């Protein structure tokens, strides 16, 4: 039987999500999404890691955290995010116990911790200096947007404009501030433009 399975190739799995909803025009609609893949039978988790979509996972974690924020304290949600990240890293990262410099994440996971870092500090989970209406608005927008828009909400996009070439994405870091550049910060809700010292003096 095992030989027969090897000849036929790996078994496939399918997951089908059926969503029914009522549109604004009153008509009922059904959306069916089908996802397929190979069964994972070996204990090696690296094969699962190769299909990890860190951007979709970050948005999914953000939406789950926002949903939990309706009934749970922010500190409990932050603890849940931290524990989830630690569990993920303990399963998929390469490291030697007691040697922090040996810690390495596979390519499919490299920016996921960065997304969670910004999520913890985002207006979705931090209510300081925000009214309840603003918090509810931000959370509602997050749950109703595409993955790419949601990622900009979680981790703002910073573009650097200079005379040396086309606009380039740069890190949200003080080292990105240079006298001969213009920085454009897109947080989805607001856009901020920074002029470097040389450009501002024109």
Coordinates of C-alpha atoms in Angstrom, one line a residue:
X1 CA 0.0 0.0 0.0
X2 CA 2.8 2.4 0.8
X3 CA 4.5 1.6 -2.5
X4 CA 1.2 2.3 -4.3
X5 CA 0.9 5.7 -2.6
X6 CA 4.5 6.5 -3.6
X7 CA 3.7 5.7 -7.2
X8 CA 0.5 7.9 -7.1
X9 CA 2.4 10.8 -5.4
X10 CA 1.6 12.6 -2.2
X11 CA -2.0 12.7 -1.0
X12 CA -3.8 16.0 -1.5
X13 CA -5.9 17.9 1.0
X14 CA -8.6 20.4 0.3
X15 CA -10.2 23.0 2.5
X16 CA -13.4 24.7 1.3
X17 CA -14.8 27.9 3.0
X18 CA -18.4 28.8 2.2
X19 CA -19.5 32.3 3.1
X20 CA -23.1 33.4 2.8
X21 CA -24.1 37.1 3.2
X22 CA -26.8 39.6 2.3
X23 CA -25.6 42.4 -0.1
X24 CA -26.6 46.0 0.4
X25 CA -29.1 45.6 -2.5
X26 CA -31.0 42.9 -0.5
X27 CA -29.8 39.9 -2.6
X28 CA -28.1 36.9 -0.8
X29 CA -24.7 35.9 -2.1
X30 CA -22.5 32.9 -1.6
X31 CA -18.8 32.9 -1.9
X32 CA -16.8 29.7 -2.0
X33 CA -13.1 29.6 -1.6
X34 CA -11.2 26.3 -2.1
X35 CA -7.5 25.8 -1.0
X36 CA -5.6 22.7 -1.8
X37 CA -2.2 21.3 -0.8
X38 CA -0.3 18.1 0.0
X39 CA -0.8 16.3 3.3
X40 CA 2.1 16.7 5.7
X41 CA 2.9 13.2 7.2
X42 CA 6.5 13.6 8.2
X43 CA 7.4 15.2 11.6
X44 CA 9.7 17.8 9.8
X45 CA 7.9 21.1 10.1
X46 CA 10.2 22.8 7.6
X47 CA 8.0 21.6 4.7
X48 CA 5.0 23.3 6.3
X49 CA 7.1 26.5 6.8
X50 CA 7.9 26.7 3.1
X51 CA 4.2 27.6 2.4
X52 CA 3.9 30.1 5.2
X53 CA 2.5 33.5 4.0
X54 CA 3.8 36.0 6.6
X55 CA 1.9 38.9 5.2
X56 CA -1.5 37.1 5.3
X57 CA -0.6 35.7 8.8
X58 CA 0.2 39.1 10.1
X59 CA -3.2 40.5 8.9
X60 CA -5.0 37.4 10.3
X61 CA -3.3 37.9 13.7
X62 CA -4.2 41.6 13.6
X63 CA -7.9 40.9 12.9
X64 CA -8.0 38.2 15.6
X65 CA -6.4 40.6 18.1
X66 CA -8.9 43.3 17.2
X67 CA -11.8 40.9 17.6
X68 CA -10.4 39.8 21.0
X69 CA -10.1 43.5 22.0
X70 CA -13.9 43.7 22.2
X71 CA -14.0 41.4 25.2
X72 CA -10.4 41.2 26.6
X73 CA -7.9 43.6 28.2
X74 CA -5.1 44.9 26.0
X75 CA -2.4 43.4 28.2
X76 CA -3.9 39.9 27.7
X77 CA -4.0 40.4 24.0
X78 CA -0.4 41.6 23.9
X79 CA 0.6 38.6 26.0
X80 CA -1.2 36.3 23.6
X81 CA 0.7 37.9 20.6
X82 CA 4.0 37.5 22.4
X83 CA 3.3 33.8 23.2
X84 CA 2.1 33.1 19.7
X85 CA 5.4 34.6 18.2
X86 CA 7.5 32.7 20.7
X87 CA 5.8 29.4 19.9
X88 CA 6.2 30.0 16.1
X89 CA 9.9 30.8 16.5
X90 CA 10.5 27.8 18.8
X91 CA 9.1 25.5 16.1
X92 CA 10.5 27.0 12.9
X93 CA 13.7 28.9 13.9
X94 CA 17.2 27.5 13.9
X95 CA 19.1 28.2 17.1
X96 CA 21.4 26.8 19.8
X97 CA 20.1 26.9 23.3
X98 CA 21.8 29.6 25.3
X99 CA 23.3 31.3 22.3
X100 CA 21.2 34.3 21.1
X101 CA 23.5 35.1 18.2
X102 CA 22.7 31.7 16.6
X103 CA 19.0 32.5 16.2
X104 CA 18.0 32.4 12.5
X105 CA 14.5 32.4 11.0
X106 CA 13.8 30.9 7.6
X107 CA 13.2 33.3 4.7
X108 CA 9.4 32.7 4.9
X109 CA 9.3 34.1 8.4
X110 CA 11.8 36.9 8.5
X111 CA 9.5 39.9 8.5
X112 CA 6.6 38.4 10.5
X113 CA 8.1 39.4 13.9
X114 CA 8.5 42.9 12.5
X115 CA 4.8 43.1 11.7
X116 CA 3.8 41.9 15.2
X117 CA 6.2 44.5 16.7
X118 CA 4.4 47.3 14.9
X119 CA 1.0 45.7 15.6
X120 CA 1.7 45.9 19.3
X121 CA 2.3 49.6 19.0
X122 CA -0.5 50.4 16.6
X123 CA -3.7 52.3 17.3
X124 CA -5.6 49.0 17.0
X125 CA -4.3 47.8 20.4
X126 CA -3.0 51.1 22.0
X127 CA -5.8 53.4 22.9
X128 CA -3.7 56.2 24.4
X129 CA -4.8 59.6 23.1
X130 CA -7.6 58.1 21.1
X131 CA -11.3 58.4 21.7
X132 CA -13.5 55.2 21.8
X133 CA -14.9 56.3 18.4
X134 CA -11.5 56.6 16.9
X135 CA -10.5 53.2 18.2
X136 CA -13.7 51.6 16.9
X137 CA -13.2 53.3 13.5
X138 CA -9.6 52.1 13.1
X139 CA -10.5 48.6 14.0
X140 CA -13.5 48.5 11.7
X141 CA -11.4 49.7 8.7
X142 CA -8.8 47.0 9.4
X143 CA -11.3 44.2 9.3
X144 CA -12.8 45.5 6.0
X145 CA -9.7 46.1 3.9
X146 CA -7.5 44.0 1.7
X147 CA -4.3 42.4 2.9
X148 CA -2.0 45.0 1.3
X149 CA -4.0 47.9 2.8
X150 CA -4.1 46.2 6.2
X151 CA -0.3 45.7 6.1
X152 CA 0.1 49.5 5.6
X153 CA -2.1 50.1 8.6
X154 CA -0.1 47.7 10.7
X155 CA 3.4 48.8 9.5
X156 CA 3.4 52.2 7.8
X157 CA 5.2 52.5 4.4
X158 CA 8.1 54.9 4.3
X159 CA 9.3 56.0 0.8
X160 CA 12.5 58.0 0.2
X161 CA 12.6 60.4 -2.7
X162 CA 16.0 61.7 -3.9
X163 CA 17.9 62.9 -7.0
X164 CA 19.9 59.8 -7.2
X165 CA 17.1 57.5 -8.4
X166 CA 13.4 56.5 -8.2
X167 CA 11.5 56.4 -4.9
X168 CA 12.7 53.5 -2.7
X169 CA 11.1 52.0 0.4
X170 CA 13.2 52.5 3.5
X171 CA 13.1 51.3 7.1
X172 CA 11.1 53.1 9.8
X173 CA 14.4 54.2 11.3
X174 CA 16.3 57.5 12.2
X175 CA 19.0 56.4 9.7
X176 CA 16.4 57.0 6.9
X177 CA 16.4 60.8 7.6
X178 CA 18.9 62.5 5.3
X179 CA 19.4 66.1 4.4
X180 CA 19.0 65.6 0.6
X181 CA 15.9 63.4 0.6
X182 CA 12.1 63.8 1.0
X183 CA 10.4 61.1 3.1
X184 CA 6.8 60.2 2.6
X185 CA 5.1 58.2 5.3
X186 CA 1.9 56.4 4.4
X187 CA -0.1 55.1 7.4
X188 CA -3.3 54.5 5.3
X189 CA -5.2 57.0 7.6
X190 CA -2.7 59.9 7.1
X191 CA 0.2 60.8 4.9
X192 CA 3.2 62.7 6.3
X193 CA 5.8 64.4 4.2
X194 CA 9.3 65.2 5.6
X195 CA 11.7 67.5 3.8
X196 CA 15.4 67.0 4.5
X197 CA 17.5 70.0 5.7
X198 CA 19.0 70.7 2.2
X199 CA 15.7 70.5 0.4
X200 CA 13.8 72.5 3.0
X201 CA 16.3 75.4 2.6
X202 CA 15.5 75.8 -1.1

